[in-house]
């Protein structure tokens, strides 16, 4: 009887698991094709000064416009790309396209996400340098977003690569700050230029006194170290008001603008202004 039930369970669950495994394998093969055949696109999410009006930059966010499955989110295919070793090719594709597109956008910042896996590539700095040269994009306008996992992984090569990128004039942002094994020690050891407060904290403003207190504390600390603070995932006026109150520098979120295709960038450029440097803002 137990055996029968067991078999029953298998019958119920196996097809679903199998479908999932097959979908992953399909995506893996198709991602390679997508990259080659131009199915990927770069969307841009505006970043705003704390007034919520002036646009100070854009974050490049990759999208997969799949011919039959529609828009697939990076949350689904970035992990697959990381596991199959396609990620660096993908990230360099995004970097190249974003630099080429954003070159003529005045002096606003361009933020591009890199995976921790990219930092295992021996010639990462050389690849980035070549892309900047070929697109004519000024390194001072580029900000590379990395996650805490990279620093937590503690790979000496990663620290060397980050230092080389900074020497080129590129800024480094610590993404999703507070979501993982973040440590203030890492910020001190490797001076990042920007901290991006994870949207988990932002969205708890007004719900949790702890989240509000942590944000306040992170902003103070960052200001003392002349680091710029961007709050991610701002969705309400109340959240924006609190971030203004504690002195956060920049904001990003659906309240102000979601990621848009390059064809919709114009109206944000009309509101563009170069970002004040963190050290000036810290005074
Ligand atoms: P991220 O770098 O932290 O990017 C922010 C994500 O939050 C984006 O999701 C953005 O669309 C979303 N978002 C922005 N404002 C709001 C808001 O107000 N509320 C909420 N709920 N979400 C908001 P997206 O585009 O789906 O990207 C997800 C993640 O995928 C990114 O997180 C980043 O880690 C990764 N990713 C995206 N593009 C690339 C890329 O070109 N290379 C690499 N390596 N990773 C990428
Ligand atoms: Mg990011
Ligand atoms: Mg983030
Ligand atoms: Mg992220």
mmCIF file of C-alpha atoms and ligand atoms in Angstrom:
data_model
loop_
_atom_site.group_PDB
_atom_site.id
_atom_site.type_symbol
_atom_site.label_atom_id
_atom_site.label_comp_id
_atom_site.label_asym_id
_atom_site.label_seq_id
_atom_site.Cartn_x
_atom_site.Cartn_y
_atom_site.Cartn_z
ATOM 1 C CA UNK A 1 0.000 0.000 0.000
ATOM 2 C CA UNK A 2 2.820 2.349 0.918
ATOM 3 C CA UNK A 3 4.448 1.341 -2.303
ATOM 4 C CA UNK A 4 1.368 2.231 -4.237
ATOM 5 C CA UNK A 5 1.217 5.622 -2.563
ATOM 6 C CA UNK A 6 4.872 6.190 -3.262
ATOM 7 C CA UNK A 7 4.325 5.409 -6.852
ATOM 8 C CA UNK A 8 1.368 7.752 -6.811
ATOM 9 C CA UNK A 9 3.528 10.567 -5.530
ATOM 10 C CA UNK A 10 6.086 9.931 -8.185
ATOM 11 C CA UNK A 11 3.371 10.080 -10.793
ATOM 12 C CA UNK A 12 2.182 13.378 -9.412
ATOM 13 C CA UNK A 13 5.504 15.088 -8.949
ATOM 14 C CA UNK A 14 7.801 13.631 -11.577
ATOM 15 C CA UNK A 15 6.237 15.355 -14.572
ATOM 16 C CA UNK A 16 6.502 18.738 -12.873
ATOM 17 C CA UNK A 17 10.148 18.226 -11.934
ATOM 18 C CA UNK A 18 10.914 16.909 -15.354
ATOM 19 C CA UNK A 19 9.310 19.925 -16.954
ATOM 20 C CA UNK A 20 11.379 22.190 -14.718
ATOM 21 C CA UNK A 21 14.626 20.399 -15.575
ATOM 22 C CA UNK A 22 13.769 20.471 -19.257
ATOM 23 C CA UNK A 23 12.924 24.147 -19.146
ATOM 24 C CA UNK A 24 16.284 24.884 -17.539
ATOM 25 C CA UNK A 25 18.131 22.829 -20.127
ATOM 26 C CA UNK A 26 16.216 24.504 -22.922
ATOM 27 C CA UNK A 27 16.988 27.938 -21.507
ATOM 28 C CA UNK A 28 20.650 27.004 -21.268
ATOM 29 C CA UNK A 29 20.858 26.072 -24.936
ATOM 30 C CA UNK A 30 18.650 28.937 -25.990
ATOM 31 C CA UNK A 31 20.546 31.552 -24.010
ATOM 32 C CA UNK A 32 23.589 30.822 -26.136
ATOM 33 C CA UNK A 33 21.504 31.302 -29.251
ATOM 34 C CA UNK A 34 19.825 34.425 -27.831
ATOM 35 C CA UNK A 35 23.190 36.056 -27.252
ATOM 36 C CA UNK A 36 24.289 35.252 -30.790
ATOM 37 C CA UNK A 37 21.025 36.259 -32.448
ATOM 38 C CA UNK A 38 20.332 39.505 -30.647
ATOM 39 C CA UNK A 39 17.374 38.516 -28.469
ATOM 40 C CA UNK A 40 18.844 40.284 -25.470
ATOM 41 C CA UNK A 41 18.124 43.940 -24.839
ATOM 42 C CA UNK A 42 19.359 46.481 -22.337
ATOM 43 C CA UNK A 43 16.734 48.395 -20.347
ATOM 44 C CA UNK A 44 17.646 51.427 -18.270
ATOM 45 C CA UNK A 45 16.296 52.406 -14.873
ATOM 46 C CA UNK A 46 16.811 56.102 -14.058
ATOM 47 C CA UNK A 47 18.506 57.018 -10.797
ATOM 48 C CA UNK A 48 17.434 60.278 -9.196
ATOM 49 C CA UNK A 49 18.865 62.905 -6.893
ATOM 50 C CA UNK A 50 17.173 62.824 -3.496
ATOM 51 C CA UNK A 51 14.653 65.465 -4.618
ATOM 52 C CA UNK A 52 13.181 62.766 -6.838
ATOM 53 C CA UNK A 53 13.303 65.120 -9.842
ATOM 54 C CA UNK A 54 16.823 65.381 -11.267
ATOM 55 C CA UNK A 55 18.104 62.294 -13.110
ATOM 56 C CA UNK A 56 21.720 61.580 -12.171
ATOM 57 C CA UNK A 57 22.232 58.273 -13.968
ATOM 58 C CA UNK A 58 20.851 55.026 -15.339
ATOM 59 C CA UNK A 59 21.289 51.391 -14.338
ATOM 60 C CA UNK A 60 21.573 48.960 -17.232
ATOM 61 C CA UNK A 61 19.355 45.894 -16.694
ATOM 62 C CA UNK A 62 19.399 43.055 -19.195
ATOM 63 C CA UNK A 63 16.174 41.656 -20.681
ATOM 64 C CA UNK A 64 15.601 38.541 -22.762
ATOM 65 C CA UNK A 65 12.922 39.030 -25.365
ATOM 66 C CA UNK A 66 12.208 35.364 -26.082
ATOM 67 C CA UNK A 67 10.451 34.631 -29.398
ATOM 68 C CA UNK A 68 7.866 32.258 -27.876
ATOM 69 C CA UNK A 69 8.078 32.701 -24.095
ATOM 70 C CA UNK A 70 8.003 36.508 -24.074
ATOM 71 C CA UNK A 71 10.044 38.590 -21.664
ATOM 72 C CA UNK A 72 12.187 36.422 -19.351
ATOM 73 C CA UNK A 73 13.533 38.158 -16.254
ATOM 74 C CA UNK A 74 17.242 38.222 -15.412
ATOM 75 C CA UNK A 75 16.379 36.623 -12.062
ATOM 76 C CA UNK A 76 15.696 33.479 -14.039
ATOM 77 C CA UNK A 77 18.477 33.398 -16.636
ATOM 78 C CA UNK A 78 21.417 35.108 -14.876
ATOM 79 C CA UNK A 79 21.853 32.130 -12.481
ATOM 80 C CA UNK A 80 21.791 29.772 -15.480
ATOM 81 C CA UNK A 81 24.358 31.897 -17.284
ATOM 82 C CA UNK A 82 26.514 31.844 -14.150
ATOM 83 C CA UNK A 83 26.351 28.064 -13.905
ATOM 84 C CA UNK A 84 27.121 27.448 -17.563
ATOM 85 C CA UNK A 85 29.967 29.917 -17.890
ATOM 86 C CA UNK A 86 28.110 32.153 -20.336
ATOM 87 C CA UNK A 87 27.808 34.997 -17.857
ATOM 88 C CA UNK A 88 30.974 36.923 -18.688
ATOM 89 C CA UNK A 89 30.184 36.940 -22.394
ATOM 90 C CA UNK A 90 26.679 38.144 -21.502
ATOM 91 C CA UNK A 91 27.897 40.841 -19.109
ATOM 92 C CA UNK A 92 30.462 42.111 -21.611
ATOM 93 C CA UNK A 93 27.708 42.229 -24.229
ATOM 94 C CA UNK A 94 25.576 44.343 -21.874
ATOM 95 C CA UNK A 95 28.522 46.593 -21.018
ATOM 96 C CA UNK A 96 29.412 47.146 -24.662
ATOM 97 C CA UNK A 97 25.844 47.918 -25.723
ATOM 98 C CA UNK A 98 25.120 50.146 -22.734
ATOM 99 C CA UNK A 99 28.343 52.135 -23.244
ATOM 100 C CA UNK A 100 27.596 52.559 -26.938
ATOM 101 C CA UNK A 101 24.021 53.693 -26.259
ATOM 102 C CA UNK A 102 24.774 55.929 -23.264
ATOM 103 C CA UNK A 103 27.789 57.625 -24.797
ATOM 104 C CA UNK A 104 25.732 60.554 -26.052
ATOM 105 C CA UNK A 105 23.671 61.021 -22.879
ATOM 106 C CA UNK A 106 25.522 64.056 -21.582
ATOM 107 C CA UNK A 107 27.458 63.508 -18.379
ATOM 108 C CA UNK A 108 25.093 61.216 -16.483
ATOM 109 C CA UNK A 109 26.379 58.068 -14.837
ATOM 110 C CA UNK A 110 25.921 54.603 -16.323
ATOM 111 C CA UNK A 111 25.698 51.739 -13.825
ATOM 112 C CA UNK A 112 26.326 48.177 -15.048
ATOM 113 C CA UNK A 113 25.987 44.958 -13.018
ATOM 114 C CA UNK A 114 28.794 42.417 -13.027
ATOM 115 C CA UNK A 115 28.539 38.887 -11.620
ATOM 116 C CA UNK A 116 31.041 37.597 -9.038
ATOM 117 C CA UNK A 117 31.826 34.901 -11.631
ATOM 118 C CA UNK A 118 33.194 37.604 -13.973
ATOM 119 C CA UNK A 119 35.921 38.312 -11.465
ATOM 120 C CA UNK A 120 37.353 34.828 -12.000
ATOM 121 C CA UNK A 121 38.119 35.853 -15.582
ATOM 122 C CA UNK A 122 41.804 36.624 -15.659
ATOM 123 C CA UNK A 123 41.619 39.444 -18.204
ATOM 124 C CA UNK A 124 38.424 41.119 -16.950
ATOM 125 C CA UNK A 125 40.081 44.542 -16.631
ATOM 126 C CA UNK A 126 41.507 44.256 -20.136
ATOM 127 C CA UNK A 127 38.080 43.364 -21.540
ATOM 128 C CA UNK A 128 36.445 46.324 -19.801
ATOM 129 C CA UNK A 129 39.216 48.645 -20.929
ATOM 130 C CA UNK A 130 38.855 47.537 -24.534
ATOM 131 C CA UNK A 131 35.092 48.097 -24.455
ATOM 132 C CA UNK A 132 35.566 51.619 -23.089
ATOM 133 C CA UNK A 133 38.122 52.378 -25.788
ATOM 134 C CA UNK A 134 36.056 50.914 -28.606
ATOM 135 C CA UNK A 135 32.863 52.707 -27.571
ATOM 136 C CA UNK A 136 34.602 55.928 -26.537
ATOM 137 C CA UNK A 137 32.772 55.865 -23.196
ATOM 138 C CA UNK A 138 34.498 57.909 -20.447
ATOM 139 C CA UNK A 139 35.462 55.630 -17.504
ATOM 140 C CA UNK A 140 34.525 58.398 -15.040
ATOM 141 C CA UNK A 141 30.884 58.026 -16.041
ATOM 142 C CA UNK A 142 30.867 54.256 -15.495
ATOM 143 C CA UNK A 143 29.913 52.612 -12.225
ATOM 144 C CA UNK A 144 30.274 48.848 -11.849
ATOM 145 C CA UNK A 145 27.778 47.235 -9.458
ATOM 146 C CA UNK A 146 29.024 44.237 -7.528
ATOM 147 C CA UNK A 147 27.355 42.254 -4.772
ATOM 148 C CA UNK A 148 28.538 41.531 -1.299
ATOM 149 C CA UNK A 149 29.066 37.901 -2.271
ATOM 150 C CA UNK A 150 32.081 38.924 -4.288
ATOM 151 C CA UNK A 151 33.746 40.482 -1.271
ATOM 152 C CA UNK A 152 32.565 37.701 1.001
ATOM 153 C CA UNK A 153 34.126 35.147 -1.362
ATOM 154 C CA UNK A 154 37.342 36.925 -0.477
ATOM 155 C CA UNK A 155 39.112 36.041 -3.715
ATOM 156 C CA UNK A 156 42.399 37.952 -3.836
ATOM 157 C CA UNK A 157 42.076 38.163 -7.634
ATOM 158 C CA UNK A 158 38.727 39.895 -7.218
ATOM 159 C CA UNK A 159 40.252 42.584 -5.024
ATOM 160 C CA UNK A 160 43.034 43.083 -7.551
ATOM 161 C CA UNK A 161 40.530 43.417 -10.403
ATOM 162 C CA UNK A 162 38.444 45.926 -8.464
ATOM 163 C CA UNK A 163 41.540 47.980 -7.729
ATOM 164 C CA UNK A 164 42.506 47.916 -11.409
ATOM 165 C CA UNK A 165 39.021 49.072 -12.434
ATOM 166 C CA UNK A 166 39.199 51.925 -9.932
ATOM 167 C CA UNK A 167 42.606 52.973 -11.253
ATOM 168 C CA UNK A 168 40.966 53.301 -14.667
ATOM 169 C CA UNK A 169 38.605 55.871 -13.116
ATOM 170 C CA UNK A 170 35.593 53.542 -12.889
ATOM 171 C CA UNK A 171 33.467 53.779 -9.747
ATOM 172 C CA UNK A 172 32.410 50.730 -7.749
ATOM 173 C CA UNK A 173 28.965 50.311 -6.171
ATOM 174 C CA UNK A 174 28.073 47.681 -3.608
ATOM 175 C CA UNK A 175 24.637 46.407 -4.710
ATOM 176 C CA UNK A 176 21.860 44.994 -2.485
ATOM 177 C CA UNK A 177 23.682 46.235 0.604
ATOM 178 C CA UNK A 178 22.425 44.516 3.744
ATOM 179 C CA UNK A 179 20.864 41.532 1.988
ATOM 180 C CA UNK A 180 23.738 39.119 2.452
ATOM 181 C CA UNK A 181 26.855 38.721 4.514
ATOM 182 C CA UNK A 182 27.498 42.406 4.383
ATOM 183 C CA UNK A 183 30.182 43.675 6.584
ATOM 184 C CA UNK A 184 31.200 47.195 7.339
ATOM 185 C CA UNK A 185 34.734 45.821 7.450
ATOM 186 C CA UNK A 186 34.637 45.176 3.708
ATOM 187 C CA UNK A 187 33.668 48.754 3.018
ATOM 188 C CA UNK A 188 36.631 49.905 5.009
ATOM 189 C CA UNK A 189 39.015 47.385 3.489
ATOM 190 C CA UNK A 190 37.893 48.032 -0.016
ATOM 191 C CA UNK A 191 36.674 51.575 -0.402
ATOM 192 C CA UNK A 192 33.596 51.381 -2.574
ATOM 193 C CA UNK A 193 32.299 54.645 -4.039
ATOM 194 C CA UNK A 194 28.605 53.875 -3.636
ATOM 195 C CA UNK A 195 26.439 51.721 -1.391
ATOM 196 C CA UNK A 196 23.055 50.643 -2.715
ATOM 197 C CA UNK A 197 20.698 49.937 0.164
ATOM 198 C CA UNK A 198 18.775 46.755 -0.589
ATOM 199 C CA UNK A 199 15.114 47.232 -1.367
ATOM 200 C CA UNK A 200 14.218 44.928 1.512
ATOM 201 C CA UNK A 201 15.172 47.767 3.876
ATOM 202 C CA UNK A 202 13.615 50.530 1.812
ATOM 203 C CA UNK A 203 10.312 48.702 1.655
ATOM 204 C CA UNK A 204 10.221 48.237 5.399
ATOM 205 C CA UNK A 205 10.316 51.980 6.067
ATOM 206 C CA UNK A 206 7.124 52.726 7.945
ATOM 207 C CA UNK A 207 6.635 49.028 8.768
ATOM 208 C CA UNK A 208 9.686 48.368 10.875
ATOM 209 C CA UNK A 209 11.510 50.778 13.168
ATOM 210 C CA UNK A 210 14.563 48.535 12.880
ATOM 211 C CA UNK A 211 14.767 48.923 9.097
ATOM 212 C CA UNK A 212 14.449 52.694 9.454
ATOM 213 C CA UNK A 213 17.162 52.780 12.127
ATOM 214 C CA UNK A 214 19.513 50.639 10.022
ATOM 215 C CA UNK A 215 19.068 52.916 6.999
ATOM 216 C CA UNK A 216 19.727 55.986 9.138
ATOM 217 C CA UNK A 217 22.869 54.358 10.506
ATOM 218 C CA UNK A 218 24.161 53.223 7.086
ATOM 219 C CA UNK A 219 23.662 56.724 5.642
ATOM 220 C CA UNK A 220 25.556 58.323 8.538
ATOM 221 C CA UNK A 221 28.392 55.849 8.254
ATOM 222 C CA UNK A 222 28.611 56.226 4.475
ATOM 223 C CA UNK A 223 28.602 60.014 4.736
ATOM 224 C CA UNK A 224 31.381 59.921 7.284
ATOM 225 C CA UNK A 225 33.411 57.857 4.796
ATOM 226 C CA UNK A 226 32.422 60.094 1.827
ATOM 227 C CA UNK A 227 30.571 57.220 0.189
ATOM 228 C CA UNK A 228 27.446 57.895 -1.886
ATOM 229 C CA UNK A 229 24.251 56.139 -0.783
ATOM 230 C CA UNK A 230 21.557 55.083 -3.236
ATOM 231 C CA UNK A 231 18.322 53.590 -1.920
ATOM 232 C CA UNK A 232 16.846 50.902 -4.159
ATOM 233 C CA UNK A 233 13.208 49.914 -4.534
ATOM 234 C CA UNK A 234 11.585 53.217 -3.533
ATOM 235 C CA UNK A 235 7.874 52.678 -4.130
ATOM 236 C CA UNK A 236 6.088 55.184 -1.883
ATOM 237 C CA UNK A 237 6.164 58.907 -1.054
ATOM 238 C CA UNK A 238 6.586 57.981 2.603
ATOM 239 C CA UNK A 239 9.766 56.012 1.833
ATOM 240 C CA UNK A 240 11.131 58.913 -0.225
ATOM 241 C CA UNK A 241 10.381 61.392 2.565
ATOM 242 C CA UNK A 242 12.207 59.283 5.133
ATOM 243 C CA UNK A 243 15.237 58.890 2.842
ATOM 244 C CA UNK A 244 15.303 62.679 2.389
ATOM 245 C CA UNK A 245 15.094 63.136 6.147
ATOM 246 C CA UNK A 246 18.114 60.899 6.891
ATOM 247 C CA UNK A 247 20.197 62.417 4.088
ATOM 248 C CA UNK A 248 20.390 59.604 1.535
ATOM 249 C CA UNK A 249 21.976 60.900 -1.711
ATOM 250 C CA UNK A 250 20.201 59.080 -4.533
ATOM 251 C CA UNK A 251 17.034 57.080 -5.059
ATOM 252 C CA UNK A 252 15.846 54.467 -7.536
ATOM 253 C CA UNK A 253 12.465 52.758 -7.681
ATOM 254 C CA UNK A 254 9.062 52.334 -9.253
ATOM 255 C CA UNK A 255 7.746 55.476 -7.503
ATOM 256 C CA UNK A 256 9.987 57.517 -9.796
ATOM 257 C CA UNK A 257 10.630 55.231 -12.774
ATOM 258 C CA UNK A 258 11.002 51.563 -13.627
ATOM 259 C CA UNK A 259 13.437 50.180 -16.210
ATOM 260 C CA UNK A 260 12.638 51.513 -19.702
ATOM 261 C CA UNK A 261 13.807 50.558 -23.206
ATOM 262 C CA UNK A 262 16.348 52.841 -24.864
ATOM 263 C CA UNK A 263 13.582 54.275 -27.040
ATOM 264 C CA UNK A 264 11.993 55.859 -23.947
ATOM 265 C CA UNK A 265 15.127 57.435 -22.528
ATOM 266 C CA UNK A 266 14.664 60.898 -24.040
ATOM 267 C CA UNK A 267 12.252 62.343 -21.499
ATOM 268 C CA UNK A 268 14.564 61.376 -18.648
ATOM 269 C CA UNK A 269 17.536 62.995 -20.329
ATOM 270 C CA UNK A 270 15.623 66.282 -20.267
ATOM 271 C CA UNK A 271 15.737 66.060 -16.482
ATOM 272 C CA UNK A 272 19.386 64.986 -16.347
ATOM 273 C CA UNK A 273 22.016 66.601 -14.189
ATOM 274 C CA UNK A 274 25.490 65.325 -13.314
ATOM 275 C CA UNK A 275 25.706 63.757 -9.861
ATOM 276 C CA UNK A 276 27.365 65.817 -7.144
ATOM 277 C CA UNK A 277 30.344 63.921 -5.834
ATOM 278 C CA UNK A 278 29.947 62.137 -2.529
ATOM 279 C CA UNK A 279 32.631 64.198 -0.868
ATOM 280 C CA UNK A 280 30.868 67.418 -1.771
ATOM 281 C CA UNK A 281 27.540 65.984 -0.690
ATOM 282 C CA UNK A 282 29.066 64.901 2.615
ATOM 283 C CA UNK A 283 29.897 68.440 3.691
HETATM 284 P P1 LIG B 1 19.672 44.671 -9.112
HETATM 285 O O1 LIG B 1 20.963 44.995 -9.750
HETATM 286 O O2 LIG B 1 19.572 44.851 -7.642
HETATM 287 O O3 LIG B 1 18.588 45.531 -9.892
HETATM 288 C C1 LIG B 1 17.416 46.030 -9.294
HETATM 289 C C2 LIG B 1 16.221 45.160 -9.620
HETATM 290 O O4 LIG B 1 15.082 45.657 -8.918
HETATM 291 C C3 LIG B 1 15.826 45.181 -11.077
HETATM 292 O O5 LIG B 1 15.225 43.922 -11.364
HETATM 293 C C4 LIG B 1 14.771 46.276 -11.120
HETATM 294 O O6 LIG B 1 13.893 46.170 -12.208
HETATM 295 C C5 LIG B 1 14.067 46.017 -9.817
HETATM 296 N N1 LIG B 1 13.425 47.214 -9.280
HETATM 297 C C6 LIG B 1 13.729 48.505 -9.495
HETATM 298 N N2 LIG B 1 12.928 49.334 -8.795
HETATM 299 C C7 LIG B 1 12.103 48.547 -8.084
HETATM 300 C C8 LIG B 1 11.035 48.819 -7.158
HETATM 301 O O7 LIG B 1 10.692 49.957 -6.838
HETATM 302 N N3 LIG B 1 10.410 47.736 -6.617
HETATM 303 C C9 LIG B 1 10.765 46.463 -6.936
HETATM 304 N N4 LIG B 1 10.087 45.455 -6.367
HETATM 305 N N5 LIG B 1 11.752 46.168 -7.810
HETATM 306 C C10 LIG B 1 12.420 47.209 -8.372
HETATM 307 P P2 LIG B 1 15.628 43.090 -12.674
HETATM 308 O O8 LIG B 1 15.826 44.008 -13.830
HETATM 309 O O9 LIG B 1 14.637 41.980 -12.804
HETATM 310 O O10 LIG B 1 17.038 42.502 -12.307
HETATM 311 C C11 LIG B 1 17.193 41.586 -11.257
HETATM 312 C C12 LIG B 1 18.641 41.355 -10.937
HETATM 313 O O11 LIG B 1 19.289 40.685 -12.023
HETATM 314 C C13 LIG B 1 19.449 42.630 -10.737
HETATM 315 O O12 LIG B 1 19.268 43.138 -9.422
HETATM 316 C C14 LIG B 1 20.860 42.148 -10.989
HETATM 317 O O13 LIG B 1 21.367 41.528 -9.826
HETATM 318 C C15 LIG B 1 20.634 41.092 -12.056
HETATM 319 N N6 LIG B 1 20.960 41.659 -13.373
HETATM 320 C C16 LIG B 1 20.220 42.443 -14.189
HETATM 321 N N7 LIG B 1 20.899 42.758 -15.309
HETATM 322 C C17 LIG B 1 22.125 42.179 -15.191
HETATM 323 C C18 LIG B 1 23.312 42.130 -16.029
HETATM 324 O O14 LIG B 1 23.395 42.713 -17.132
HETATM 325 N N8 LIG B 1 24.366 41.388 -15.552
HETATM 326 C C19 LIG B 1 24.318 40.742 -14.343
HETATM 327 N N9 LIG B 1 25.415 40.030 -13.963
HETATM 328 N N10 LIG B 1 23.257 40.781 -13.541
HETATM 329 C C20 LIG B 1 22.168 41.490 -13.953
HETATM 330 MG MG1 LIG B 2 22.236 46.511 -9.611
HETATM 331 MG MG1 LIG B 3 20.133 45.827 -6.139
HETATM 332 MG MG1 LIG B 4 20.906 42.157 -7.296
#
